[in-house]
Coordinates of C-alpha atoms in Angstrom, one line a residue:
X1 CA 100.0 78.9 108.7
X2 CA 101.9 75.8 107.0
X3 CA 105.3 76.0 107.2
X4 CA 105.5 76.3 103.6
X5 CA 104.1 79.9 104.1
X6 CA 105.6 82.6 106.3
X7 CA 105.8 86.4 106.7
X8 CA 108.7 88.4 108.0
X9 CA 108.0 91.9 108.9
X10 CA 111.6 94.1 108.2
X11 CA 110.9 97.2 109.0
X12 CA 107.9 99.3 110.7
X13 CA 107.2 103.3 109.7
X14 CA 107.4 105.3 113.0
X15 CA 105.1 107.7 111.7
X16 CA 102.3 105.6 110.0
X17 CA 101.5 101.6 110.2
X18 CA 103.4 101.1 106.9
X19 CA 106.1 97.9 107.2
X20 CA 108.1 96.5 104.9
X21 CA 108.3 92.1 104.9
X22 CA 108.8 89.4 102.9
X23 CA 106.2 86.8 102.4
X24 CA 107.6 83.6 101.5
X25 CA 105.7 81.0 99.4
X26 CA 106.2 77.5 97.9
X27 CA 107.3 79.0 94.7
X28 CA 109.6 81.9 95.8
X29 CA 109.3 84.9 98.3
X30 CA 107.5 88.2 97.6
X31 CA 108.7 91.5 98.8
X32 CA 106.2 93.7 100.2
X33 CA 104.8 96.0 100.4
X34 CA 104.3 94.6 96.3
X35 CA 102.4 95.7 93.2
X36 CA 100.7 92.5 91.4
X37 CA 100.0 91.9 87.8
X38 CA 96.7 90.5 86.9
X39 CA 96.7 87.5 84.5
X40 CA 92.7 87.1 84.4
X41 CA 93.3 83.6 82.1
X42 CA 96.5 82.6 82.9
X43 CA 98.8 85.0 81.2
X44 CA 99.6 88.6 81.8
X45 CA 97.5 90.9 78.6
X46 CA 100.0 91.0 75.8
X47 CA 103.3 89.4 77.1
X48 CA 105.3 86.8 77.7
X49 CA 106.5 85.4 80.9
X50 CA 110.2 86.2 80.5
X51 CA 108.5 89.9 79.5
X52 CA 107.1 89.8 83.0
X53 CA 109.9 88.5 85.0
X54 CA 111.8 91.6 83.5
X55 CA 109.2 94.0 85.1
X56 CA 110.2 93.2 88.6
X57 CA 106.6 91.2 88.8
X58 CA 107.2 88.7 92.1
X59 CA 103.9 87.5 92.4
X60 CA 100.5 86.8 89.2
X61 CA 97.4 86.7 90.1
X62 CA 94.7 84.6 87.5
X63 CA 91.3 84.0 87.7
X64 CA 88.7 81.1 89.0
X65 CA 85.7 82.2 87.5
X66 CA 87.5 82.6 84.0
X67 CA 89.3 79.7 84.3
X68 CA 86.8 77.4 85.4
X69 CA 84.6 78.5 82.0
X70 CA 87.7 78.5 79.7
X71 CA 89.4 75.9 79.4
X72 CA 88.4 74.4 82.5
X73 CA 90.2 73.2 85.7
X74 CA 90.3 69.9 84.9
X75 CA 92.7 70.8 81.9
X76 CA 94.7 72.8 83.9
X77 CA 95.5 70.2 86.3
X78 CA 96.3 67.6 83.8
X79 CA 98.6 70.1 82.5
X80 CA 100.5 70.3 85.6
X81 CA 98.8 73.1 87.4
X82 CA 98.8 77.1 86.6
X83 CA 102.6 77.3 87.1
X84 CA 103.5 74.8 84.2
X85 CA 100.2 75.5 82.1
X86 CA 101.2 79.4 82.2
X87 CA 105.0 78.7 82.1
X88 CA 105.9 81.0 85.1
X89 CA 107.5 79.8 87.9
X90 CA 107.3 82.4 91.0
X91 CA 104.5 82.9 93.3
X92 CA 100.0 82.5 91.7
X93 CA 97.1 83.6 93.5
X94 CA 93.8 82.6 92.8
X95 CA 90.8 84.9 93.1
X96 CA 87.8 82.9 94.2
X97 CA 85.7 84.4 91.5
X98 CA 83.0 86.0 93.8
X99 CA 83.7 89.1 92.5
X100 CA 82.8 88.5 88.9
X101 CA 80.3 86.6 89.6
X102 CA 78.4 89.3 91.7
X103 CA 79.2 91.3 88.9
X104 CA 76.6 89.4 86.9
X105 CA 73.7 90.8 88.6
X106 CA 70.9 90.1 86.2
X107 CA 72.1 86.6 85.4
X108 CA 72.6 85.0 88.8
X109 CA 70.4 83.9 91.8
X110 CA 72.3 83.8 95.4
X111 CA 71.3 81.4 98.3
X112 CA 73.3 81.0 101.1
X113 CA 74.0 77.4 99.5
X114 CA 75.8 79.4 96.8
X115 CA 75.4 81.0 93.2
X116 CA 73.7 79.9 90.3
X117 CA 74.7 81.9 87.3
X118 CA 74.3 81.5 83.7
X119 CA 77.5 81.0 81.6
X120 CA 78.0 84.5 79.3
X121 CA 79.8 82.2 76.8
X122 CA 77.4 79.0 76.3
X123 CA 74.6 80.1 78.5
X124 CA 74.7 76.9 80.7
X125 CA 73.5 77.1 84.0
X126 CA 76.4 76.5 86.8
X127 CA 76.2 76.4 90.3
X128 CA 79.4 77.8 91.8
X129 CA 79.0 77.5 96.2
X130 CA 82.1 77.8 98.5
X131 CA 82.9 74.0 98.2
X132 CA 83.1 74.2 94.5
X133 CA 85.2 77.3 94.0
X134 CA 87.7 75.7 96.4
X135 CA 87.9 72.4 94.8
X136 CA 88.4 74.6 91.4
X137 CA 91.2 76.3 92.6
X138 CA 92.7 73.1 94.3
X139 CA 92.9 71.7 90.7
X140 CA 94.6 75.2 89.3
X141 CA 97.3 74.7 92.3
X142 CA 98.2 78.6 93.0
X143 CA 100.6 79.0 96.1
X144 CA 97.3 81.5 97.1
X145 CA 93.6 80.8 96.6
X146 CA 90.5 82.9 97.9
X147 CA 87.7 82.2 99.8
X148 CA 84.3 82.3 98.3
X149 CA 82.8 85.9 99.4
X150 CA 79.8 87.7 98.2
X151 CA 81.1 91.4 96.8
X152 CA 78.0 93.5 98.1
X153 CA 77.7 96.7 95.0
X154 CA 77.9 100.5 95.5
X155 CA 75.7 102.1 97.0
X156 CA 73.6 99.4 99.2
X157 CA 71.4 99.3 102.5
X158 CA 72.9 98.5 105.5
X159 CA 70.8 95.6 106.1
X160 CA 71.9 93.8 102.5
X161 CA 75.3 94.9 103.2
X162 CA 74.9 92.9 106.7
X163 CA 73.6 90.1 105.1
X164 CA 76.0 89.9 102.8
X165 CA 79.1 90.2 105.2
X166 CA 77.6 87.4 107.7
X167 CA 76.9 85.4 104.6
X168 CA 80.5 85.8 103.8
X169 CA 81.5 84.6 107.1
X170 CA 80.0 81.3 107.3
X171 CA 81.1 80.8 103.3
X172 CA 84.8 81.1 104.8
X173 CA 84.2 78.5 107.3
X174 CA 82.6 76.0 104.5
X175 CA 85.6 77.5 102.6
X176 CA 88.2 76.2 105.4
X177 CA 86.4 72.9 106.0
X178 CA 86.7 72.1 101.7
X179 CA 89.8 73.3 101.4
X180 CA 92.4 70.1 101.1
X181 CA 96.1 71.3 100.4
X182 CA 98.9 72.2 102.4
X183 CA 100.7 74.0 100.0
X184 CA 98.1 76.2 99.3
X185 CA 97.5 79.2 101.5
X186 CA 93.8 80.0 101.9
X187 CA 93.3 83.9 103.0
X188 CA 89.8 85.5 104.1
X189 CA 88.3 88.5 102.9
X190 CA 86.9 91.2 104.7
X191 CA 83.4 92.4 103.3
X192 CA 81.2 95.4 104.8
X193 CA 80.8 97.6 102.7
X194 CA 81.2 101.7 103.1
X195 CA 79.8 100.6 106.9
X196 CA 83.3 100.5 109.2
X197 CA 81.7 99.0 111.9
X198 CA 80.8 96.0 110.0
X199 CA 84.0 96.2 108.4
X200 CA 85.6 96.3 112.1
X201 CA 83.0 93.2 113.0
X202 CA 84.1 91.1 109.9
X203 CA 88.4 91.7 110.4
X204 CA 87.9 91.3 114.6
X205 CA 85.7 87.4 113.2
X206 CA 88.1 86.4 110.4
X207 CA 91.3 86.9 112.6
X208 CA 90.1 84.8 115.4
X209 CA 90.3 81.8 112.6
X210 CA 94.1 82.4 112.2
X211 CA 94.3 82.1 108.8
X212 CA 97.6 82.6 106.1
X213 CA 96.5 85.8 105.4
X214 CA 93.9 88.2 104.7
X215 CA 92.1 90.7 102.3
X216 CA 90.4 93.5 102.4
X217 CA 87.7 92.9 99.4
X218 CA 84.4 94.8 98.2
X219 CA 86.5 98.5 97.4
X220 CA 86.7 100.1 93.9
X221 CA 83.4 99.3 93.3
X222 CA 82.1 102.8 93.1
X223 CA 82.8 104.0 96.2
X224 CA 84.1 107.5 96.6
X225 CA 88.1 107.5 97.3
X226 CA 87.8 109.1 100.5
X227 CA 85.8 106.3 101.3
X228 CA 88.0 103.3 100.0
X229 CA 90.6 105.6 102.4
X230 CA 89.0 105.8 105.7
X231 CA 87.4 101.7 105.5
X232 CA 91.3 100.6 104.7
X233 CA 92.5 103.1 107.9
X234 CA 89.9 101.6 110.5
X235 CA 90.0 97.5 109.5
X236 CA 93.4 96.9 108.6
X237 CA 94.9 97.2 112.0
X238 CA 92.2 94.8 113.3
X239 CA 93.8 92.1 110.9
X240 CA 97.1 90.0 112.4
X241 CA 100.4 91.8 112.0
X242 CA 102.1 88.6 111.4
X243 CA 100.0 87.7 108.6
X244 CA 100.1 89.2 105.2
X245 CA 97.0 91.7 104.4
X246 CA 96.5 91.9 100.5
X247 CA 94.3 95.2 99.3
X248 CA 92.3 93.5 96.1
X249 CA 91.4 95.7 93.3
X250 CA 93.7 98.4 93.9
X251 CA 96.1 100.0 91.9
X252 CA 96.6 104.0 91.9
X253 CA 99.2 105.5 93.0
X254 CA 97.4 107.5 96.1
X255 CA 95.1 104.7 96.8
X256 CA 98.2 102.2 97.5
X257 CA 100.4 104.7 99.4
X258 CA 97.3 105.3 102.0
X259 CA 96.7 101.7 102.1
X260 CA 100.5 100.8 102.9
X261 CA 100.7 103.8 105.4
X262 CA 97.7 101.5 106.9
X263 CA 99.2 98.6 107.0
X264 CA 98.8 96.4 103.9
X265 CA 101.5 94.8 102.0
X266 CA 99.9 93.3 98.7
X267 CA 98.0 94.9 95.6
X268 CA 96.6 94.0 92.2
X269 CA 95.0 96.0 89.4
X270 CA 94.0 95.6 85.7
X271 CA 94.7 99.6 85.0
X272 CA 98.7 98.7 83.8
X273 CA 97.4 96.4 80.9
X274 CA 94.0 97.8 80.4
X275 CA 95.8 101.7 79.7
X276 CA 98.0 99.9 77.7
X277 CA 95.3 98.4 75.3
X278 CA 94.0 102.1 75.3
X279 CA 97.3 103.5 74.4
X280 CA 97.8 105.0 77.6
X281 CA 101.5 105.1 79.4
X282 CA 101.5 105.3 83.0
X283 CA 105.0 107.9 83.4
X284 CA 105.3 109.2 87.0
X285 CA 101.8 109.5 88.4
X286 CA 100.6 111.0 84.7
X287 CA 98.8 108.8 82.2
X288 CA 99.7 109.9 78.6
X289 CA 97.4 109.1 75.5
X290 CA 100.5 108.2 73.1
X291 CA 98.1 108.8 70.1
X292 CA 98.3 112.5 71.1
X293 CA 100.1 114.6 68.3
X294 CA 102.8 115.9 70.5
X295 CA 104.4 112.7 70.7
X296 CA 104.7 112.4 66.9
X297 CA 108.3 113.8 66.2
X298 CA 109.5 113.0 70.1
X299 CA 112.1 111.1 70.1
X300 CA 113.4 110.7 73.0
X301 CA 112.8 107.8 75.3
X302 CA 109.4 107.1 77.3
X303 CA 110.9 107.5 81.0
X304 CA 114.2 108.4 80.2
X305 CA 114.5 107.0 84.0
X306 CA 112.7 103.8 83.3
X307 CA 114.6 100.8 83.3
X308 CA 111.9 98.8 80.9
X309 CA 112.4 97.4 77.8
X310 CA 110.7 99.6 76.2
X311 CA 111.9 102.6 77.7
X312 CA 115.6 101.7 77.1
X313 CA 115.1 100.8 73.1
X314 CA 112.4 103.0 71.8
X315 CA 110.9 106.6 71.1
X316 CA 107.9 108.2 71.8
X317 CA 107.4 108.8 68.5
X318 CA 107.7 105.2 67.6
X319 CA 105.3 104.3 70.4
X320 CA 102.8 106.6 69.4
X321 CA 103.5 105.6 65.5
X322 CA 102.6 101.6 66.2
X323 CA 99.6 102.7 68.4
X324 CA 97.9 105.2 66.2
X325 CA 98.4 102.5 63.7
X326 CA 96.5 99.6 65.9
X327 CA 100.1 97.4 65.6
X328 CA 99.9 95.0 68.3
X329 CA 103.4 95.5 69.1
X330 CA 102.2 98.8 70.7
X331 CA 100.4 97.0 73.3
X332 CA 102.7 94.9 74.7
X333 CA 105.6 98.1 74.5
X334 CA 103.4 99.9 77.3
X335 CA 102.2 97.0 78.8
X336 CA 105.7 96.1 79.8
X337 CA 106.2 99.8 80.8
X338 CA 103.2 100.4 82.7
X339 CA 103.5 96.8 85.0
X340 CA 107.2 97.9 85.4
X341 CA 106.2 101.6 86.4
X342 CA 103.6 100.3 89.6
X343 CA 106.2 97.4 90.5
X344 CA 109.0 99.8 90.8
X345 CA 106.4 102.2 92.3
X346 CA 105.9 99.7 95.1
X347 CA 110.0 99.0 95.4
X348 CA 111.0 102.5 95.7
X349 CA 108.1 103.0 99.1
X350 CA 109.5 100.1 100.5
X351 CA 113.1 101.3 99.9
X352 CA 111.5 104.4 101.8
X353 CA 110.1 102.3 104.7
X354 CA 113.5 100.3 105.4
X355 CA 115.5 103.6 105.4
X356 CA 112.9 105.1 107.6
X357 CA 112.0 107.7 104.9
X358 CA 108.3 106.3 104.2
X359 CA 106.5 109.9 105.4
X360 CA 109.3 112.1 104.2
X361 CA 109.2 110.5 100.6
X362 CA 105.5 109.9 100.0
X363 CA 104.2 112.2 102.3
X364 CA 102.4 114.4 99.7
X365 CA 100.1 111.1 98.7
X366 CA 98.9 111.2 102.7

């Protein structure tokens, strides 16, 4: 790992594999274990940078695929990279992109040179292989990019499913070899599917490359939860303790607290700023539709316990007036509340881990 990038484990769960650390980046230090906003093309759905400073947000994540068809890396970099371009200052990562493009399964071809997809916005062909997306996310300049991985669906044979992990592999390497800045951390991903002893194969293959850190990618796609749970339990102890592990895609409140009683320390999720554009509020493990009549004439705050900015200078009934009336100001209200309720979320189990209270407080999510 460059010294610009370390990880400091704090404290351990005596009961389960969860730790709380601190991983420290270029552009400030992120205290795990961590909820992370997704900023798909360079902003946050809705609000403003000092908006999302004021959720407790430590670390954005923003997309290569998106970015690269809209407005282009090249622009970026001329604009100083994603930090200045997006006018936030702590800790970017980078998502390789893989996993929308393997989302486009009748417009793209896959060779173990790369992907050629057709562009959904101009319908130009590109060809996006593991030297591209890392020369693409050298020009955004994140403090974290992603190496280029091929996100096998749900369900699928074990044979494609082992193709696709070994395929992964020797992408990572091509990855490692392209990759051409220091203060950039480059972290591996861990494909296999719903198969744990490929999983298992795949963490015991990337740890031997001692890399900054490592993901655990190719979950949520369909998958049962009980599933998502037991592959998390049996890789991430494979993967280096002194390494930060980062659980992509996931964002309830069960699924994180199993993952971090398994050992991983970062997370990321659209469901904060997505239920927000559906006029859902995320308030203590419940999601309310604030269009719902009973909230017309409540006037009392959100989360009276909520230390938002909405939650500390509006009503119920005012939230549920703007968003039964489509008023854009609705939006960003619970999208400030619902990235502020999974960070805090995240604080308060690491509060729980450092005073050794990790099982005892979230034991009912086990």
């Amino acid at each position: 790992m460059s010294k610009l990038f370390s990880f400091q484990c704090q404290a351990c769960c005596c009961d389960t594999n969860a730790r709380a650390g601190v991983f420290y980046t270029p552009h400030g230090a992120i205290e795990t274990p961590r909820f992370m906003p997704v900023g798909t093309l360079a902003n946050v759905k809705t609000i403003t940078p000092d908006q999302l400073r004021a959720t407790g947000a430590q670390m954005v994540l923003a997309n290569t695929y998106h970015l690269h068809l809209q407005p282009g890396e090249t622009i970026v970099a001329q604009a100083g990279g994603l930090h200045r371009f997006m006018a936030w200052d702590g800790p970017i990562l980078t998502d390789s992109g893989g996993f929308q493009v393997f989302s486009l399964s009748e417009m793209r071809q896959i060779s173990d040179e790369g992907v050629t997809f057709r562009s959904p916005k101009d319908g130009q062909m590109i060809h996006l292989t593991p030297e591209r997306s890392i020369a693409i996310q050298n020009a955004l300049g994140a403090d974290v990019i992603m190496a280029f991985d091929e996100c096998p669906p749900y369900p699928a044979s074990r044979e494609s499913v082992m193709e696709a992990t070994d395929r992964t592999y020797r992408w990572l390497k091509r990855c490692m070899a392209a990759h051409q800045r220091t203060d950039q951390a480059l972290f591996g991903i861990v494909q296999g599917g719903v198969y744990p002893d490929l999983r298992q194969d795949a963490a015991r293959m990337l740890a031997d490359l001692d890399l900054p850190g490592y993901a655990i990618g190719g979950v949520s796609v369909g998958e049962p939860p009980e599933l998502i749970e037991h592959i998390v339990k049996v890789t991430t102890p494979l993967l280096p303790p002194e390494k930060p592990r980062y659980l992509m895609g996931v964002g309830t409140y069960r699924e994180m607290v199993q993952a971090i009683a398994a050992g991983m320390d970062l997370f990321d999720c659209v469901i904060p700023t997505r239920l927000a554009r559906h006029a859902n509020a995320l308030v203590r493990g419940d999601r309310w539709n604030m269009r719902n009549a009973r909230f017309r004439e409540d006037f009392t705050p959100l989360d009276g316990e909520c230390p938002c900015y909405t939650c500390q200078h509006f009503t119920r009934a005012y939230l549920s007036h703007l968003l039964r009336a489509q008023e854009l100001l609705g939006y960003t209200l619970l999208s400030i509340h619902n990235i502020t309720e999974l960070v805090r979320f995240t604080q308060r189990i690491r509060t729980a881990i450092l005073n050794g209270r990790f099982k005892t407080e979230f034991g009912q999510w086990l």
